[in-house]
Amino acid sequence: MKIGLFGYGKMGKMIERIAQDRGHTLVAKIDNPSQDVDYESMDVAIDFSTPEAAFDNITNCFKNKVPVISGTTGWLDKFSEAVNICEEHKSAFIYASNFSLGVNIFFELNKHLAKMMAGLEQYKVGMEEIHHTQKLDAPSGTAITLAEGIIENTPYEKWELDKSGDKIIPIKSIREGTVPGTHSIAYGSPVDTIEIKHEAHNREGFALGAVIASEWIQGKIGVFSMKDVLNLS
């Protein structure tokens, strides 16, 4: 598989190493919007660029029939427009706030638990996420996805950072050391607490998931998710 990589920071370099270990070739490393891009050389594009560059990177690939795997955050106000362009040009697209295989299983576990807890008013939900000090945004995109999964399946209506209230999911964000990412969700009552937790040991899981998604999307047309890649019902 020939991969075009948009964004060549820490994650891009890790994707490069893992892709090569799995027998793939990087045919382009685009880290500047002014770079010329040879779309015909690519079987797939992986985008971990910047919010400012992501939409153009992604849609230019669609227009050239190159499927895209994107983990860039901060541009999703244009997500629907990107999907329309993907469908118009019969390309393929997977976006995920987190490509870790374990996290995507955790997303589904979170939804299932939320459904079970939906009618138990004595339990109040809370969420905590911990990341390294270089991560400036809060809460994490993964935490937001988890909160949205709870909102879809319970009477909770929104999430707030460091704020609790009726029908509000409180999210606590901690930035310390070099923690790659820990997310926990707890349902507490006066008599007990039920908690689920995902702890990343390093960032390789994120890169591996993006490469696996790239392998899976070959030959497909449409808009998919990691739920499709992992065949999670």
Short mmCIF file of N, CA and C in Angstrom, two decimals, residues 4-86:
data_model
loop_
_atom_site.label_atom_id
_atom_site.label_comp_id
_atom_site.label_asym_id
_atom_site.label_seq_id
_atom_site.Cartn_x
_atom_site.Cartn_y
_atom_site.Cartn_z
N GLY A 4 0.14 8.47 1.38
CA GLY A 4 0.49 9.87 1.43
C GLY A 4 0.19 10.39 2.82
N LEU A 5 1.17 10.97 3.48
CA LEU A 5 1.03 11.40 4.87
C LEU A 5 0.96 12.92 4.94
N PHE A 6 -0.17 13.43 5.43
CA PHE A 6 -0.36 14.86 5.60
C PHE A 6 -0.16 15.20 7.07
N GLY A 7 0.94 15.90 7.37
CA GLY A 7 1.31 16.18 8.75
C GLY A 7 2.45 15.26 9.15
N TYR A 8 3.61 15.84 9.43
CA TYR A 8 4.78 15.01 9.73
C TYR A 8 5.39 15.39 11.08
N GLY A 9 4.50 15.50 12.07
CA GLY A 9 4.95 15.73 13.43
C GLY A 9 5.23 14.41 14.13
N LYS A 10 5.09 14.38 15.45
CA LYS A 10 5.38 13.16 16.21
C LYS A 10 4.49 12.01 15.77
N MET A 11 3.20 12.29 15.58
CA MET A 11 2.30 11.22 15.16
C MET A 11 2.62 10.76 13.76
N GLY A 12 2.93 11.69 12.86
CA GLY A 12 3.28 11.33 11.50
C GLY A 12 4.50 10.42 11.43
N LYS A 13 5.50 10.73 12.22
CA LYS A 13 6.71 9.91 12.23
C LYS A 13 6.43 8.52 12.79
N MET A 14 5.54 8.44 13.78
CA MET A 14 5.19 7.13 14.34
C MET A 14 4.40 6.31 13.33
N ILE A 15 3.48 6.97 12.60
CA ILE A 15 2.73 6.29 11.55
C ILE A 15 3.67 5.76 10.48
N GLU A 16 4.66 6.57 10.11
CA GLU A 16 5.63 6.15 9.11
C GLU A 16 6.33 4.86 9.53
N ARG A 17 6.80 4.82 10.76
CA ARG A 17 7.53 3.64 11.23
C ARG A 17 6.63 2.39 11.25
N ILE A 18 5.42 2.55 11.76
CA ILE A 18 4.52 1.40 11.85
C ILE A 18 4.09 0.94 10.46
N ALA A 19 3.82 1.88 9.57
CA ALA A 19 3.42 1.52 8.20
C ALA A 19 4.53 0.74 7.50
N GLN A 20 5.76 1.20 7.66
CA GLN A 20 6.89 0.50 7.04
C GLN A 20 7.09 -0.88 7.64
N ASP A 21 6.88 -0.99 8.96
CA ASP A 21 6.99 -2.31 9.62
C ASP A 21 5.95 -3.29 9.08
N ARG A 22 4.81 -2.75 8.61
CA ARG A 22 3.73 -3.59 8.09
C ARG A 22 3.83 -3.75 6.57
N GLY A 23 4.94 -3.31 5.99
CA GLY A 23 5.20 -3.55 4.58
C GLY A 23 4.68 -2.50 3.63
N HIS A 24 4.30 -1.34 4.14
CA HIS A 24 3.76 -0.28 3.30
C HIS A 24 4.85 0.75 2.96
N THR A 25 4.55 1.60 1.98
CA THR A 25 5.51 2.60 1.51
C THR A 25 4.90 4.00 1.64
N LEU A 26 5.66 4.93 2.19
CA LEU A 26 5.24 6.33 2.20
C LEU A 26 5.74 7.00 0.92
N VAL A 27 4.81 7.45 0.11
CA VAL A 27 5.18 8.07 -1.16
C VAL A 27 5.15 9.59 -1.09
N ALA A 28 4.62 10.14 0.02
CA ALA A 28 4.60 11.60 0.17
C ALA A 28 4.50 11.95 1.65
N LYS A 29 5.20 13.00 2.04
CA LYS A 29 5.12 13.56 3.39
C LYS A 29 4.85 15.05 3.20
N ILE A 30 3.60 15.45 3.43
CA ILE A 30 3.19 16.83 3.17
C ILE A 30 3.03 17.55 4.49
N ASP A 31 3.88 18.54 4.72
CA ASP A 31 3.84 19.27 5.98
C ASP A 31 3.70 20.77 5.75
N ASN A 32 3.43 21.12 4.49
CA ASN A 32 3.31 22.53 4.12
C ASN A 32 2.24 22.64 3.04
N PRO A 33 1.23 23.49 3.23
CA PRO A 33 0.14 23.59 2.24
C PRO A 33 0.60 23.96 0.84
N SER A 34 1.79 24.56 0.71
CA SER A 34 2.27 24.97 -0.61
C SER A 34 3.01 23.85 -1.36
N GLN A 35 3.19 22.70 -0.70
CA GLN A 35 3.88 21.60 -1.36
C GLN A 35 3.05 21.03 -2.51
N ASP A 36 3.72 20.65 -3.58
CA ASP A 36 3.05 19.93 -4.67
C ASP A 36 2.73 18.52 -4.20
N VAL A 37 1.55 18.03 -4.59
CA VAL A 37 1.11 16.71 -4.15
C VAL A 37 0.82 15.85 -5.37
N ASP A 38 1.43 14.68 -5.41
CA ASP A 38 1.19 13.71 -6.48
C ASP A 38 0.13 12.71 -5.99
N TYR A 39 -1.12 13.05 -6.22
CA TYR A 39 -2.21 12.21 -5.73
C TYR A 39 -2.25 10.85 -6.42
N GLU A 40 -1.82 10.79 -7.68
CA GLU A 40 -1.88 9.54 -8.42
C GLU A 40 -0.97 8.46 -7.84
N SER A 41 0.02 8.89 -7.05
CA SER A 41 0.95 7.91 -6.48
C SER A 41 0.40 7.24 -5.22
N MET A 42 -0.73 7.73 -4.71
CA MET A 42 -1.24 7.29 -3.40
C MET A 42 -2.37 6.29 -3.52
N ASP A 43 -2.34 5.26 -2.68
CA ASP A 43 -3.48 4.38 -2.48
C ASP A 43 -4.40 4.92 -1.39
N VAL A 44 -3.84 5.68 -0.47
CA VAL A 44 -4.59 6.23 0.66
C VAL A 44 -3.82 7.41 1.22
N ALA A 45 -4.55 8.35 1.83
CA ALA A 45 -3.92 9.47 2.54
C ALA A 45 -4.27 9.38 4.02
N ILE A 46 -3.28 9.62 4.85
CA ILE A 46 -3.50 9.70 6.30
C ILE A 46 -3.24 11.15 6.72
N ASP A 47 -4.25 11.77 7.31
CA ASP A 47 -4.17 13.19 7.67
C ASP A 47 -4.10 13.38 9.18
N PHE A 48 -2.94 13.81 9.66
CA PHE A 48 -2.76 14.26 11.03
C PHE A 48 -2.08 15.63 10.95
N SER A 49 -2.72 16.54 10.24
CA SER A 49 -2.12 17.85 9.98
C SER A 49 -2.58 18.86 11.03
N THR A 50 -3.03 20.02 10.60
CA THR A 50 -3.50 21.08 11.51
C THR A 50 -4.95 21.40 11.19
N PRO A 51 -5.68 22.00 12.14
CA PRO A 51 -7.07 22.37 11.86
C PRO A 51 -7.21 23.29 10.65
N GLU A 52 -6.22 24.14 10.44
CA GLU A 52 -6.29 25.09 9.33
C GLU A 52 -6.11 24.41 7.97
N ALA A 53 -5.33 23.34 7.95
CA ALA A 53 -5.01 22.67 6.69
C ALA A 53 -5.88 21.46 6.40
N ALA A 54 -6.52 20.90 7.41
CA ALA A 54 -7.17 19.59 7.28
C ALA A 54 -8.24 19.55 6.21
N PHE A 55 -9.15 20.51 6.20
CA PHE A 55 -10.27 20.46 5.26
C PHE A 55 -9.78 20.44 3.82
N ASP A 56 -8.85 21.32 3.48
CA ASP A 56 -8.33 21.34 2.11
C ASP A 56 -7.57 20.06 1.79
N ASN A 57 -6.76 19.58 2.74
CA ASN A 57 -6.04 18.33 2.51
C ASN A 57 -7.02 17.19 2.19
N ILE A 58 -8.04 17.08 3.00
CA ILE A 58 -8.98 15.97 2.89
C ILE A 58 -9.79 16.06 1.61
N THR A 59 -10.35 17.23 1.32
CA THR A 59 -11.23 17.36 0.16
C THR A 59 -10.45 17.31 -1.16
N ASN A 60 -9.22 17.80 -1.17
CA ASN A 60 -8.40 17.66 -2.38
C ASN A 60 -8.13 16.19 -2.68
N CYS A 61 -7.94 15.41 -1.64
CA CYS A 61 -7.77 13.96 -1.85
C CYS A 61 -9.04 13.35 -2.44
N PHE A 62 -10.20 13.71 -1.89
CA PHE A 62 -11.45 13.17 -2.43
C PHE A 62 -11.60 13.49 -3.91
N LYS A 63 -11.28 14.72 -4.26
CA LYS A 63 -11.43 15.16 -5.66
C LYS A 63 -10.50 14.40 -6.59
N ASN A 64 -9.47 13.80 -6.01
CA ASN A 64 -8.52 13.00 -6.79
C ASN A 64 -8.69 11.50 -6.53
N LYS A 65 -9.86 11.13 -5.98
CA LYS A 65 -10.22 9.72 -5.75
C LYS A 65 -9.27 9.00 -4.79
N VAL A 66 -8.69 9.77 -3.85
CA VAL A 66 -7.81 9.16 -2.85
C VAL A 66 -8.58 9.04 -1.53
N PRO A 67 -8.77 7.83 -1.00
CA PRO A 67 -9.45 7.68 0.29
C PRO A 67 -8.62 8.30 1.42
N VAL A 68 -9.31 8.76 2.46
CA VAL A 68 -8.65 9.51 3.53
C VAL A 68 -8.97 8.92 4.90
N ILE A 69 -7.92 8.81 5.72
CA ILE A 69 -8.02 8.50 7.14
C ILE A 69 -7.59 9.77 7.88
N SER A 70 -8.47 10.35 8.69
CA SER A 70 -8.11 11.61 9.36
C SER A 70 -8.34 11.53 10.86
N GLY A 71 -7.32 12.00 11.59
CA GLY A 71 -7.44 12.12 13.04
C GLY A 71 -7.22 13.55 13.50
N THR A 72 -7.25 14.51 12.56
CA THR A 72 -7.05 15.91 12.92
C THR A 72 -8.32 16.47 13.55
N THR A 73 -8.17 17.17 14.66
CA THR A 73 -9.31 17.80 15.33
C THR A 73 -9.31 19.30 15.05
N GLY A 74 -10.42 19.94 15.42
CA GLY A 74 -10.49 21.39 15.33
C GLY A 74 -11.03 21.94 14.03
N TRP A 75 -11.46 21.05 13.11
CA TRP A 75 -12.00 21.52 11.82
C TRP A 75 -13.42 20.99 11.56
N LEU A 76 -14.02 20.38 12.55
CA LEU A 76 -15.24 19.60 12.33
C LEU A 76 -16.47 20.44 12.03
N ASP A 77 -16.37 21.77 12.12
CA ASP A 77 -17.48 22.61 11.67
C ASP A 77 -17.70 22.45 10.17
N LYS A 78 -16.71 21.91 9.46
CA LYS A 78 -16.81 21.68 8.02
C LYS A 78 -16.95 20.19 7.69
N PHE A 79 -17.21 19.37 8.71
CA PHE A 79 -17.26 17.92 8.49
C PHE A 79 -18.34 17.54 7.49
N SER A 80 -19.54 18.09 7.62
CA SER A 80 -20.65 17.75 6.72
C SER A 80 -20.31 18.11 5.28
N GLU A 81 -19.65 19.25 5.10
CA GLU A 81 -19.24 19.66 3.76
C GLU A 81 -18.22 18.67 3.18
N ALA A 82 -17.29 18.22 4.02
CA ALA A 82 -16.30 17.24 3.57
C ALA A 82 -16.97 15.94 3.17
N VAL A 83 -17.96 15.50 3.95
CA VAL A 83 -18.69 14.27 3.63
C VAL A 83 -19.39 14.40 2.29
N ASN A 84 -20.01 15.56 2.04
CA ASN A 84 -20.70 15.78 0.76
C ASN A 84 -19.72 15.68 -0.42
N ILE A 85 -18.53 16.25 -0.25
CA ILE A 85 -17.52 16.20 -1.31
C ILE A 85 -17.03 14.78 -1.52
N CYS A 86 -16.87 14.05 -0.43
CA CYS A 86 -16.48 12.63 -0.52
C CYS A 86 -17.50 11.85 -1.33
#
